[in-house]
């Protein structure tokens, strides 16, 4: 089961989430959204649902499920 | 495990630049309003500036006074509708430069209103010009060789200015990491509780990054706040009555 939902279409590419993920579970996905931004993907196995990505994202990309 | 999802009142994507601290603060405020169950009892007084864009992503009542006049508008709003929470999200330009008179007058009268001031040390919306809060030596688009005390005076520190006033609450915080975000949420709630308990004027200054005008990446600008800005603008709770 997924631990985090990533709403890639909202991402603006500041990558505060990657900088603040202590587990190293976030990385660039290689996909580009409609804004032309390379989005972020979650390694669901490494994720511990700490919520740091949710706390730091200005654009509400993340939802901790 | 508590699930964390966007508060319901955040109905649309915001229009801020990438990495802007306003987006983080707006979500924090949305969470606090939802948790206190006062979304329908709140009227946010919006200033002109980047902060104004909360109206396009938050479903909450708002009024927009002339630029910087939040102190006067909030006073009127609170006196006419004392049953509603009167608060403003504003920038350092609106609260400390253009609207300093109104802000200080409201604080001097200890009006029962709440200010949330986003301090990014520049005039963000107009292109990153030097603001009263710009630090000594800070390079901005209108102070290319850095702010000098001889030309522009010392920077404005709200704690020094309001520290002696008889107000209910004065605090400064930042949103540079998850711990500070959690702390900011606590202080925002505390400020609104002061208003609920009719204690008087409360002001929370939030140090936010402006990656676009600082010419830094978002993670770099957060580091800059931790290492440079928060050394000049000390974090903490300064008045709590």
PDB file of C-alpha atoms in Angstrom:
ATOM      1  CA  UNK A   1       0.000   0.000   0.000  1.00  0.00           C
ATOM      2  CA  UNK A   2       1.216   3.482  -0.807  1.00  0.00           C
ATOM      3  CA  UNK A   3       2.305   5.558   2.167  1.00  0.00           C
ATOM      4  CA  UNK A   4       2.457   8.921   0.433  1.00  0.00           C
ATOM      5  CA  UNK A   5       0.496  10.306  -2.471  1.00  0.00           C
ATOM      6  CA  UNK A   6       2.345  12.716  -4.753  1.00  0.00           C
ATOM      7  CA  UNK A   7       0.203  15.149  -6.706  1.00  0.00           C
ATOM      8  CA  UNK A   8       2.797  15.733  -9.381  1.00  0.00           C
ATOM      9  CA  UNK A   9       0.721  18.267 -11.314  1.00  0.00           C
ATOM     10  CA  UNK A  10       1.089  20.743  -8.383  1.00  0.00           C
ATOM     11  CA  UNK A  11       4.894  20.591  -8.167  1.00  0.00           C
ATOM     12  CA  UNK A  12       6.800  23.814  -8.944  1.00  0.00           C
ATOM     13  CA  UNK A  13      10.222  22.293  -8.537  1.00  0.00           C
ATOM     14  CA  UNK A  14      11.604  23.935  -5.373  1.00  0.00           C
ATOM     15  CA  UNK A  15      12.709  20.518  -4.057  1.00  0.00           C
ATOM     16  CA  UNK A  16      12.499  21.526  -0.393  1.00  0.00           C
ATOM     17  CA  UNK A  17      11.012  18.052   0.103  1.00  0.00           C
ATOM     18  CA  UNK A  18      14.127  16.273  -1.174  1.00  0.00           C
ATOM     19  CA  UNK A  19      16.366  18.522   0.950  1.00  0.00           C
ATOM     20  CA  UNK A  20      14.343  17.728   4.082  1.00  0.00           C
ATOM     21  CA  UNK A  21      13.702  13.987   3.596  1.00  0.00           C
ATOM     22  CA  UNK A  22      15.891  12.357   6.251  1.00  0.00           C
ATOM     23  CA  UNK A  23      15.208   8.889   4.851  1.00  0.00           C
ATOM     24  CA  UNK A  24      16.375   9.697   1.346  1.00  0.00           C
ATOM     25  CA  UNK A  25      13.074   8.373   0.042  1.00  0.00           C
ATOM     26  CA  UNK A  26      12.480  11.218  -2.407  1.00  0.00           C
ATOM     27  CA  UNK A  27      14.189  11.650  -5.753  1.00  0.00           C
ATOM     28  CA  UNK A  28      13.581  13.223  -9.135  1.00  0.00           C
ATOM     29  CA  UNK A  29      11.148  11.186 -11.186  1.00  0.00           C
ATOM     30  CA  UNK A  30      12.377  12.188 -14.623  1.00  0.00           C
ATOM     31  CA  UNK A  31       8.800  13.033 -15.591  1.00  0.00           C
ATOM     32  CA  UNK A  32       7.742  16.566 -16.494  1.00  0.00           C
ATOM     33  CA  UNK A  33       4.403  18.072 -15.501  1.00  0.00           C
ATOM     34  CA  UNK A  34       2.358  20.720 -17.321  1.00  0.00           C
ATOM     35  CA  UNK A  35       4.414  23.524 -15.757  1.00  0.00           C
ATOM     36  CA  UNK A  36       7.544  22.067 -17.325  1.00  0.00           C
ATOM     37  CA  UNK A  37       8.897  21.017 -13.937  1.00  0.00           C
ATOM     38  CA  UNK A  38      10.653  17.726 -13.281  1.00  0.00           C
ATOM     39  CA  UNK A  39       8.578  16.152 -10.526  1.00  0.00           C
ATOM     40  CA  UNK A  40       9.517  14.106  -7.459  1.00  0.00           C
ATOM     41  CA  UNK A  41       8.872  10.443  -6.810  1.00  0.00           C
ATOM     42  CA  UNK A  42       8.703   8.525  -3.521  1.00  0.00           C
ATOM     43  CA  UNK A  43      10.418   5.253  -2.716  1.00  0.00           C
ATOM     44  CA  UNK A  44       7.512   3.758  -0.778  1.00  0.00           C
ATOM     45  CA  UNK A  45       9.787   1.167   0.868  1.00  0.00           C
ATOM     46  CA  UNK A  46      12.142   3.750   2.372  1.00  0.00           C
ATOM     47  CA  UNK A  47       9.330   6.095   3.484  1.00  0.00           C
ATOM     48  CA  UNK A  48       8.462   6.103   7.204  1.00  0.00           C
ATOM     49  CA  UNK A  49       5.578   8.611   6.882  1.00  0.00           C
ATOM     50  CA  UNK A  50       7.311  11.218   9.048  1.00  0.00           C
ATOM     51  CA  UNK A  51       5.516  13.980   7.163  1.00  0.00           C
ATOM     52  CA  UNK A  52       8.553  16.212   6.566  1.00  0.00           C
ATOM     53  CA  UNK A  53       7.727  16.471   2.861  1.00  0.00           C
ATOM     54  CA  UNK A  54       4.165  17.493   3.714  1.00  0.00           C
ATOM     55  CA  UNK A  55       5.419  20.068   6.240  1.00  0.00           C
ATOM     56  CA  UNK A  56       7.900  21.701   3.883  1.00  0.00           C
ATOM     57  CA  UNK A  57       5.973  21.671   0.597  1.00  0.00           C
ATOM     58  CA  UNK A  58       4.520  25.142  -0.164  1.00  0.00           C
ATOM     59  CA  UNK A  59       2.268  23.660  -2.839  1.00  0.00           C
ATOM     60  CA  UNK A  60       0.537  20.807  -0.993  1.00  0.00           C
ATOM     61  CA  UNK A  61       1.947  18.194  -3.337  1.00  0.00           C
ATOM     62  CA  UNK A  62       2.144  15.507  -0.646  1.00  0.00           C
ATOM     63  CA  UNK A  63      -0.553  13.676   1.235  1.00  0.00           C
ATOM     64  CA  UNK A  64       0.462  11.277   3.994  1.00  0.00           C
ATOM     65  CA  UNK A  65      -2.054   8.457   3.724  1.00  0.00           C
TER      66      UNK A  65
ATOM     67  CA  UNK B   1      -0.221   7.456  12.459  1.00  0.00           C
ATOM     68  CA  UNK B   2      -2.189  10.617  11.814  1.00  0.00           C
ATOM     69  CA  UNK B   3      -2.897  11.160   8.150  1.00  0.00           C
ATOM     70  CA  UNK B   4      -1.821  14.552   6.877  1.00  0.00           C
ATOM     71  CA  UNK B   5      -3.778  16.006   4.026  1.00  0.00           C
ATOM     72  CA  UNK B   6      -4.361  19.479   2.730  1.00  0.00           C
ATOM     73  CA  UNK B   7      -6.921  21.330   4.893  1.00  0.00           C
ATOM     74  CA  UNK B   8     -10.299  21.413   3.186  1.00  0.00           C
ATOM     75  CA  UNK B   9     -10.360  25.183   2.865  1.00  0.00           C
ATOM     76  CA  UNK B  10      -7.277  25.062   0.617  1.00  0.00           C
ATOM     77  CA  UNK B  11      -9.366  24.547  -2.482  1.00  0.00           C
ATOM     78  CA  UNK B  12      -6.923  25.441  -5.267  1.00  0.00           C
ATOM     79  CA  UNK B  13      -3.275  25.584  -6.160  1.00  0.00           C
ATOM     80  CA  UNK B  14      -1.545  28.716  -4.941  1.00  0.00           C
ATOM     81  CA  UNK B  15       0.156  31.183  -7.298  1.00  0.00           C
ATOM     82  CA  UNK B  16       3.358  31.780  -5.369  1.00  0.00           C
ATOM     83  CA  UNK B  17       6.812  31.253  -6.843  1.00  0.00           C
ATOM     84  CA  UNK B  18       8.565  27.925  -6.311  1.00  0.00           C
ATOM     85  CA  UNK B  19       9.828  27.551  -2.749  1.00  0.00           C
ATOM     86  CA  UNK B  20       7.976  30.604  -1.422  1.00  0.00           C
ATOM     87  CA  UNK B  21       7.443  30.650   2.337  1.00  0.00           C
ATOM     88  CA  UNK B  22       3.967  32.157   1.963  1.00  0.00           C
ATOM     89  CA  UNK B  23       2.684  28.830   0.652  1.00  0.00           C
ATOM     90  CA  UNK B  24       3.968  27.033   3.737  1.00  0.00           C
ATOM     91  CA  UNK B  25       2.480  29.637   6.072  1.00  0.00           C
ATOM     92  CA  UNK B  26      -0.911  29.655   4.358  1.00  0.00           C
ATOM     93  CA  UNK B  27      -1.169  25.905   4.842  1.00  0.00           C
ATOM     94  CA  UNK B  28      -0.170  26.251   8.513  1.00  0.00           C
ATOM     95  CA  UNK B  29      -2.863  28.889   9.020  1.00  0.00           C
ATOM     96  CA  UNK B  30      -5.387  26.695   7.181  1.00  0.00           C
ATOM     97  CA  UNK B  31      -4.590  23.819   9.512  1.00  0.00           C
ATOM     98  CA  UNK B  32      -4.918  25.981  12.633  1.00  0.00           C
ATOM     99  CA  UNK B  33      -8.235  27.533  11.513  1.00  0.00           C
ATOM    100  CA  UNK B  34      -9.557  24.040  10.772  1.00  0.00           C
ATOM    101  CA  UNK B  35      -8.359  22.577  14.073  1.00  0.00           C
ATOM    102  CA  UNK B  36      -9.825  25.474  16.075  1.00  0.00           C
ATOM    103  CA  UNK B  37     -13.013  25.144  13.995  1.00  0.00           C
ATOM    104  CA  UNK B  38     -13.138  28.881  13.267  1.00  0.00           C
ATOM    105  CA  UNK B  39     -12.945  28.918   9.470  1.00  0.00           C
ATOM    106  CA  UNK B  40     -16.429  30.415   9.148  1.00  0.00           C
ATOM    107  CA  UNK B  41     -15.761  32.816  12.051  1.00  0.00           C
ATOM    108  CA  UNK B  42     -12.671  34.347  10.487  1.00  0.00           C
ATOM    109  CA  UNK B  43     -12.290  37.385   8.275  1.00  0.00           C
ATOM    110  CA  UNK B  44      -8.780  37.775   6.976  1.00  0.00           C
ATOM    111  CA  UNK B  45      -7.680  41.299   6.217  1.00  0.00           C
ATOM    112  CA  UNK B  46      -5.469  41.046   3.184  1.00  0.00           C
ATOM    113  CA  UNK B  47      -2.723  43.472   2.346  1.00  0.00           C
ATOM    114  CA  UNK B  48      -1.549  44.297  -1.157  1.00  0.00           C
ATOM    115  CA  UNK B  49       1.495  42.197  -1.990  1.00  0.00           C
ATOM    116  CA  UNK B  50       2.440  38.582  -2.514  1.00  0.00           C
ATOM    117  CA  UNK B  51       0.455  37.611   0.596  1.00  0.00           C
ATOM    118  CA  UNK B  52      -2.727  38.786  -1.177  1.00  0.00           C
ATOM    119  CA  UNK B  53      -2.728  35.603  -3.233  1.00  0.00           C
ATOM    120  CA  UNK B  54      -4.019  33.479  -0.358  1.00  0.00           C
ATOM    121  CA  UNK B  55      -7.454  34.556  -1.572  1.00  0.00           C
ATOM    122  CA  UNK B  56      -7.040  32.453  -4.690  1.00  0.00           C
ATOM    123  CA  UNK B  57      -6.324  29.259  -2.775  1.00  0.00           C
ATOM    124  CA  UNK B  58      -8.113  29.557   0.600  1.00  0.00           C
ATOM    125  CA  UNK B  59     -11.874  29.469   1.015  1.00  0.00           C
ATOM    126  CA  UNK B  60     -12.208  32.088   3.747  1.00  0.00           C
ATOM    127  CA  UNK B  61     -13.783  35.534   4.036  1.00  0.00           C
ATOM    128  CA  UNK B  62     -11.467  38.417   3.332  1.00  0.00           C
ATOM    129  CA  UNK B  63     -11.387  42.175   2.998  1.00  0.00           C
ATOM    130  CA  UNK B  64      -8.745  44.223   1.245  1.00  0.00           C
ATOM    131  CA  UNK B  65      -8.036  47.702   2.627  1.00  0.00           C
ATOM    132  CA  UNK B  66      -5.726  50.244   0.964  1.00  0.00           C
ATOM    133  CA  UNK B  67      -2.121  49.143   1.001  1.00  0.00           C
ATOM    134  CA  UNK B  68      -0.648  48.915   4.482  1.00  0.00           C
ATOM    135  CA  UNK B  69      -3.764  50.036   6.347  1.00  0.00           C
ATOM    136  CA  UNK B  70      -4.402  46.686   8.022  1.00  0.00           C
ATOM    137  CA  UNK B  71      -4.090  48.143  11.498  1.00  0.00           C
ATOM    138  CA  UNK B  72      -6.927  50.573  10.877  1.00  0.00           C
ATOM    139  CA  UNK B  73      -9.052  48.117   8.902  1.00  0.00           C
ATOM    140  CA  UNK B  74      -8.677  45.355  11.491  1.00  0.00           C
ATOM    141  CA  UNK B  75      -9.607  47.776  14.261  1.00  0.00           C
ATOM    142  CA  UNK B  76     -12.811  48.711  12.457  1.00  0.00           C
ATOM    143  CA  UNK B  77     -13.540  45.105  11.604  1.00  0.00           C
ATOM    144  CA  UNK B  78     -13.080  43.884  15.172  1.00  0.00           C
ATOM    145  CA  UNK B  79     -15.174  46.691  16.643  1.00  0.00           C
ATOM    146  CA  UNK B  80     -18.025  46.156  14.201  1.00  0.00           C
ATOM    147  CA  UNK B  81     -17.944  42.356  14.376  1.00  0.00           C
ATOM    148  CA  UNK B  82     -16.372  41.398  17.730  1.00  0.00           C
ATOM    149  CA  UNK B  83     -17.698  37.851  17.251  1.00  0.00           C
ATOM    150  CA  UNK B  84     -15.376  37.256  14.289  1.00  0.00           C
ATOM    151  CA  UNK B  85     -11.632  36.683  14.386  1.00  0.00           C
ATOM    152  CA  UNK B  86      -9.796  39.648  12.877  1.00  0.00           C
ATOM    153  CA  UNK B  87      -6.405  38.754  11.494  1.00  0.00           C
ATOM    154  CA  UNK B  88      -4.136  39.735   8.678  1.00  0.00           C
ATOM    155  CA  UNK B  89      -1.537  37.965   6.610  1.00  0.00           C
ATOM    156  CA  UNK B  90       0.796  40.688   5.444  1.00  0.00           C
ATOM    157  CA  UNK B  91       4.367  41.278   4.410  1.00  0.00           C
ATOM    158  CA  UNK B  92       7.129  43.279   6.031  1.00  0.00           C
ATOM    159  CA  UNK B  93       6.595  46.029   3.454  1.00  0.00           C
ATOM    160  CA  UNK B  94       2.918  46.448   4.289  1.00  0.00           C
ATOM    161  CA  UNK B  95       3.212  46.158   8.058  1.00  0.00           C
ATOM    162  CA  UNK B  96       6.543  47.904   8.727  1.00  0.00           C
ATOM    163  CA  UNK B  97       6.983  50.365   5.871  1.00  0.00           C
ATOM    164  CA  UNK B  98       3.856  51.589   4.125  1.00  0.00           C
ATOM    165  CA  UNK B  99       1.594  50.749   7.065  1.00  0.00           C
ATOM    166  CA  UNK B 100       3.897  51.316  10.015  1.00  0.00           C
ATOM    167  CA  UNK B 101       1.705  54.114  11.387  1.00  0.00           C
ATOM    168  CA  UNK B 102      -1.442  51.987  11.371  1.00  0.00           C
ATOM    169  CA  UNK B 103       0.364  48.934  12.736  1.00  0.00           C
ATOM    170  CA  UNK B 104       1.909  50.902  15.599  1.00  0.00           C
ATOM    171  CA  UNK B 105      -1.346  52.712  16.369  1.00  0.00           C
ATOM    172  CA  UNK B 106      -3.236  49.431  16.611  1.00  0.00           C
ATOM    173  CA  UNK B 107      -0.495  48.007  18.846  1.00  0.00           C
ATOM    174  CA  UNK B 108      -0.410  51.113  21.042  1.00  0.00           C
ATOM    175  CA  UNK B 109      -4.170  50.867  21.575  1.00  0.00           C
ATOM    176  CA  UNK B 110      -3.719  47.125  22.245  1.00  0.00           C
ATOM    177  CA  UNK B 111      -6.546  46.344  19.852  1.00  0.00           C
ATOM    178  CA  UNK B 112      -7.761  42.767  20.008  1.00  0.00           C
ATOM    179  CA  UNK B 113      -6.445  41.803  16.560  1.00  0.00           C
ATOM    180  CA  UNK B 114      -3.768  39.492  15.181  1.00  0.00           C
ATOM    181  CA  UNK B 115      -0.961  40.236  12.730  1.00  0.00           C
ATOM    182  CA  UNK B 116       0.938  37.527  10.875  1.00  0.00           C
ATOM    183  CA  UNK B 117       3.840  39.304   9.200  1.00  0.00           C
ATOM    184  CA  UNK B 118       5.884  37.465   6.571  1.00  0.00           C
ATOM    185  CA  UNK B 119       9.354  38.976   6.750  1.00  0.00           C
ATOM    186  CA  UNK B 120      11.476  38.158   3.698  1.00  0.00           C
ATOM    187  CA  UNK B 121      13.695  41.270   4.062  1.00  0.00           C
ATOM    188  CA  UNK B 122      12.785  42.643   0.605  1.00  0.00           C
ATOM    189  CA  UNK B 123       9.808  44.071  -1.260  1.00  0.00           C
ATOM    190  CA  UNK B 124       8.953  40.769  -2.932  1.00  0.00           C
ATOM    191  CA  UNK B 125       6.129  41.551  -5.339  1.00  0.00           C
ATOM    192  CA  UNK B 126       7.701  44.637  -6.911  1.00  0.00           C
ATOM    193  CA  UNK B 127      11.029  43.018  -7.712  1.00  0.00           C
ATOM    194  CA  UNK B 128      13.108  42.598  -4.566  1.00  0.00           C
ATOM    195  CA  UNK B 129      13.921  46.211  -3.689  1.00  0.00           C
ATOM    196  CA  UNK B 130      15.408  47.190  -0.339  1.00  0.00           C
ATOM    197  CA  UNK B 131      12.848  47.249   2.489  1.00  0.00           C
ATOM    198  CA  UNK B 132      13.187  48.672   6.022  1.00  0.00           C
ATOM    199  CA  UNK B 133      13.863  45.087   7.129  1.00  0.00           C
ATOM    200  CA  UNK B 134      16.744  44.549   4.681  1.00  0.00           C
ATOM    201  CA  UNK B 135      19.842  43.715   6.684  1.00  0.00           C
ATOM    202  CA  UNK B 136      22.979  45.851   6.823  1.00  0.00           C
ATOM    203  CA  UNK B 137      25.089  44.927   3.814  1.00  0.00           C
ATOM    204  CA  UNK B 138      22.287  43.046   2.094  1.00  0.00           C
ATOM    205  CA  UNK B 139      22.369  43.240  -1.676  1.00  0.00           C
ATOM    206  CA  UNK B 140      18.975  43.866  -3.260  1.00  0.00           C
ATOM    207  CA  UNK B 141      17.807  45.080  -6.665  1.00  0.00           C
ATOM    208  CA  UNK B 142      17.874  48.687  -5.377  1.00  0.00           C
ATOM    209  CA  UNK B 143      21.020  48.409  -3.212  1.00  0.00           C
ATOM    210  CA  UNK B 144      23.527  46.799  -5.506  1.00  0.00           C
ATOM    211  CA  UNK B 145      26.508  47.392  -3.268  1.00  0.00           C
ATOM    212  CA  UNK B 146      24.679  46.405  -0.095  1.00  0.00           C
ATOM    213  CA  UNK B 147      22.611  48.383   2.396  1.00  0.00           C
ATOM    214  CA  UNK B 148      24.683  50.983   4.194  1.00  0.00           C
ATOM    215  CA  UNK B 149      23.842  52.534   7.545  1.00  0.00           C
ATOM    216  CA  UNK B 150      24.961  55.983   6.339  1.00  0.00           C
ATOM    217  CA  UNK B 151      22.504  56.044   3.440  1.00  0.00           C
ATOM    218  CA  UNK B 152      19.569  53.975   4.653  1.00  0.00           C
ATOM    219  CA  UNK B 153      19.847  53.724   8.419  1.00  0.00           C
ATOM    220  CA  UNK B 154      19.613  50.579  10.451  1.00  0.00           C
ATOM    221  CA  UNK B 155      17.196  47.804   9.675  1.00  0.00           C
ATOM    222  CA  UNK B 156      13.751  47.682  11.301  1.00  0.00           C
ATOM    223  CA  UNK B 157      13.427  45.146  14.093  1.00  0.00           C
ATOM    224  CA  UNK B 158       9.848  44.819  15.333  1.00  0.00           C
ATOM    225  CA  UNK B 159      10.945  43.302  18.637  1.00  0.00           C
ATOM    226  CA  UNK B 160      13.000  46.400  19.465  1.00  0.00           C
ATOM    227  CA  UNK B 161      10.181  48.707  18.429  1.00  0.00           C
ATOM    228  CA  UNK B 162       7.222  46.910  20.011  1.00  0.00           C
ATOM    229  CA  UNK B 163       9.112  45.279  22.872  1.00  0.00           C
ATOM    230  CA  UNK B 164       8.100  47.966  25.341  1.00  0.00           C
ATOM    231  CA  UNK B 165       4.426  48.181  24.415  1.00  0.00           C
ATOM    232  CA  UNK B 166       1.613  46.785  26.491  1.00  0.00           C
ATOM    233  CA  UNK B 167       0.533  44.168  23.936  1.00  0.00           C
ATOM    234  CA  UNK B 168      -0.598  40.587  24.472  1.00  0.00           C
ATOM    235  CA  UNK B 169       1.762  38.597  22.288  1.00  0.00           C
ATOM    236  CA  UNK B 170       4.879  39.137  20.209  1.00  0.00           C
ATOM    237  CA  UNK B 171       6.894  36.310  18.679  1.00  0.00           C
ATOM    238  CA  UNK B 172       9.220  35.589  15.811  1.00  0.00           C
ATOM    239  CA  UNK B 173       9.584  32.260  14.092  1.00  0.00           C
ATOM    240  CA  UNK B 174      10.635  30.749  10.775  1.00  0.00           C
ATOM    241  CA  UNK B 175       9.669  27.954   8.400  1.00  0.00           C
ATOM    242  CA  UNK B 176      13.120  26.651   7.498  1.00  0.00           C
ATOM    243  CA  UNK B 177      12.718  23.031   8.521  1.00  0.00           C
ATOM    244  CA  UNK B 178       9.949  20.668   9.716  1.00  0.00           C
ATOM    245  CA  UNK B 179      10.703  21.450  13.385  1.00  0.00           C
ATOM    246  CA  UNK B 180      10.340  25.193  12.813  1.00  0.00           C
ATOM    247  CA  UNK B 181       7.151  24.622  10.807  1.00  0.00           C
ATOM    248  CA  UNK B 182       5.668  22.709  13.768  1.00  0.00           C
ATOM    249  CA  UNK B 183       6.767  25.496  16.123  1.00  0.00           C
ATOM    250  CA  UNK B 184       5.263  28.147  13.868  1.00  0.00           C
ATOM    251  CA  UNK B 185       1.965  26.301  13.951  1.00  0.00           C
ATOM    252  CA  UNK B 186       1.987  26.376  17.759  1.00  0.00           C
ATOM    253  CA  UNK B 187       2.717  30.113  17.843  1.00  0.00           C
ATOM    254  CA  UNK B 188       0.009  30.867  15.260  1.00  0.00           C
ATOM    255  CA  UNK B 189      -2.485  29.008  17.381  1.00  0.00           C
ATOM    256  CA  UNK B 190      -1.323  30.797  20.508  1.00  0.00           C
ATOM    257  CA  UNK B 191      -1.745  34.195  18.846  1.00  0.00           C
ATOM    258  CA  UNK B 192      -5.304  33.355  17.809  1.00  0.00           C
ATOM    259  CA  UNK B 193      -6.062  32.076  21.301  1.00  0.00           C
ATOM    260  CA  UNK B 194      -4.959  35.453  22.692  1.00  0.00           C
ATOM    261  CA  UNK B 195      -7.564  37.069  20.476  1.00  0.00           C
ATOM    262  CA  UNK B 196     -10.189  34.512  21.494  1.00  0.00           C
ATOM    263  CA  UNK B 197      -9.501  35.290  25.161  1.00  0.00           C
ATOM    264  CA  UNK B 198      -9.676  39.074  24.493  1.00  0.00           C
ATOM    265  CA  UNK B 199      -6.097  39.608  25.668  1.00  0.00           C
ATOM    266  CA  UNK B 200      -5.270  42.210  23.032  1.00  0.00           C
ATOM    267  CA  UNK B 201      -2.839  42.794  20.191  1.00  0.00           C
ATOM    268  CA  UNK B 202      -0.789  39.856  18.968  1.00  0.00           C
ATOM    269  CA  UNK B 203       1.876  39.804  16.276  1.00  0.00           C
ATOM    270  CA  UNK B 204       3.805  36.824  14.951  1.00  0.00           C
ATOM    271  CA  UNK B 205       6.628  37.579  12.548  1.00  0.00           C
ATOM    272  CA  UNK B 206       7.585  34.694  10.302  1.00  0.00           C
ATOM    273  CA  UNK B 207      10.972  34.706   8.556  1.00  0.00           C
ATOM    274  CA  UNK B 208      10.187  33.385   5.090  1.00  0.00           C
ATOM    275  CA  UNK B 209      12.427  32.886   2.065  1.00  0.00           C
ATOM    276  CA  UNK B 210      12.084  34.719  -1.232  1.00  0.00           C
ATOM    277  CA  UNK B 211      14.179  32.488  -3.503  1.00  0.00           C
ATOM    278  CA  UNK B 212      13.188  34.449  -6.623  1.00  0.00           C
ATOM    279  CA  UNK B 213      14.443  37.824  -5.384  1.00  0.00           C
ATOM    280  CA  UNK B 214      17.320  36.496  -3.316  1.00  0.00           C
ATOM    281  CA  UNK B 215      18.639  34.693  -6.392  1.00  0.00           C
ATOM    282  CA  UNK B 216      18.995  31.397  -4.545  1.00  0.00           C
ATOM    283  CA  UNK B 217      17.490  27.954  -4.779  1.00  0.00           C
ATOM    284  CA  UNK B 218      14.796  27.164  -2.214  1.00  0.00           C
ATOM    285  CA  UNK B 219      17.008  24.907  -0.037  1.00  0.00           C
ATOM    286  CA  UNK B 220      19.806  27.524  -0.209  1.00  0.00           C
ATOM    287  CA  UNK B 221      17.448  30.282   0.901  1.00  0.00           C
ATOM    288  CA  UNK B 222      16.278  28.204   3.878  1.00  0.00           C
ATOM    289  CA  UNK B 223      19.921  27.735   4.843  1.00  0.00           C
ATOM    290  CA  UNK B 224      20.457  31.486   4.417  1.00  0.00           C
ATOM    291  CA  UNK B 225      17.652  32.193   6.911  1.00  0.00           C
ATOM    292  CA  UNK B 226      19.131  29.754   9.438  1.00  0.00           C
ATOM    293  CA  UNK B 227      22.699  31.025   9.082  1.00  0.00           C
ATOM    294  CA  UNK B 228      22.313  34.742   8.373  1.00  0.00           C
ATOM    295  CA  UNK B 229      18.796  36.180   8.746  1.00  0.00           C
ATOM    296  CA  UNK B 230      17.881  34.524  12.042  1.00  0.00           C
ATOM    297  CA  UNK B 231      21.180  35.708  13.527  1.00  0.00           C
ATOM    298  CA  UNK B 232      20.065  39.284  12.874  1.00  0.00           C
ATOM    299  CA  UNK B 233      16.424  38.644  13.723  1.00  0.00           C
ATOM    300  CA  UNK B 234      16.426  36.483  16.825  1.00  0.00           C
ATOM    301  CA  UNK B 235      13.686  33.842  17.027  1.00  0.00           C
ATOM    302  CA  UNK B 236      11.527  33.368  20.102  1.00  0.00           C
ATOM    303  CA  UNK B 237       8.552  34.589  22.122  1.00  0.00           C
ATOM    304  CA  UNK B 238       9.184  38.072  23.446  1.00  0.00           C
ATOM    305  CA  UNK B 239       5.890  39.190  24.961  1.00  0.00           C
ATOM    306  CA  UNK B 240       3.327  36.758  26.355  1.00  0.00           C
ATOM    307  CA  UNK B 241       0.717  38.243  28.647  1.00  0.00           C
TER     308      UNK B 241
END
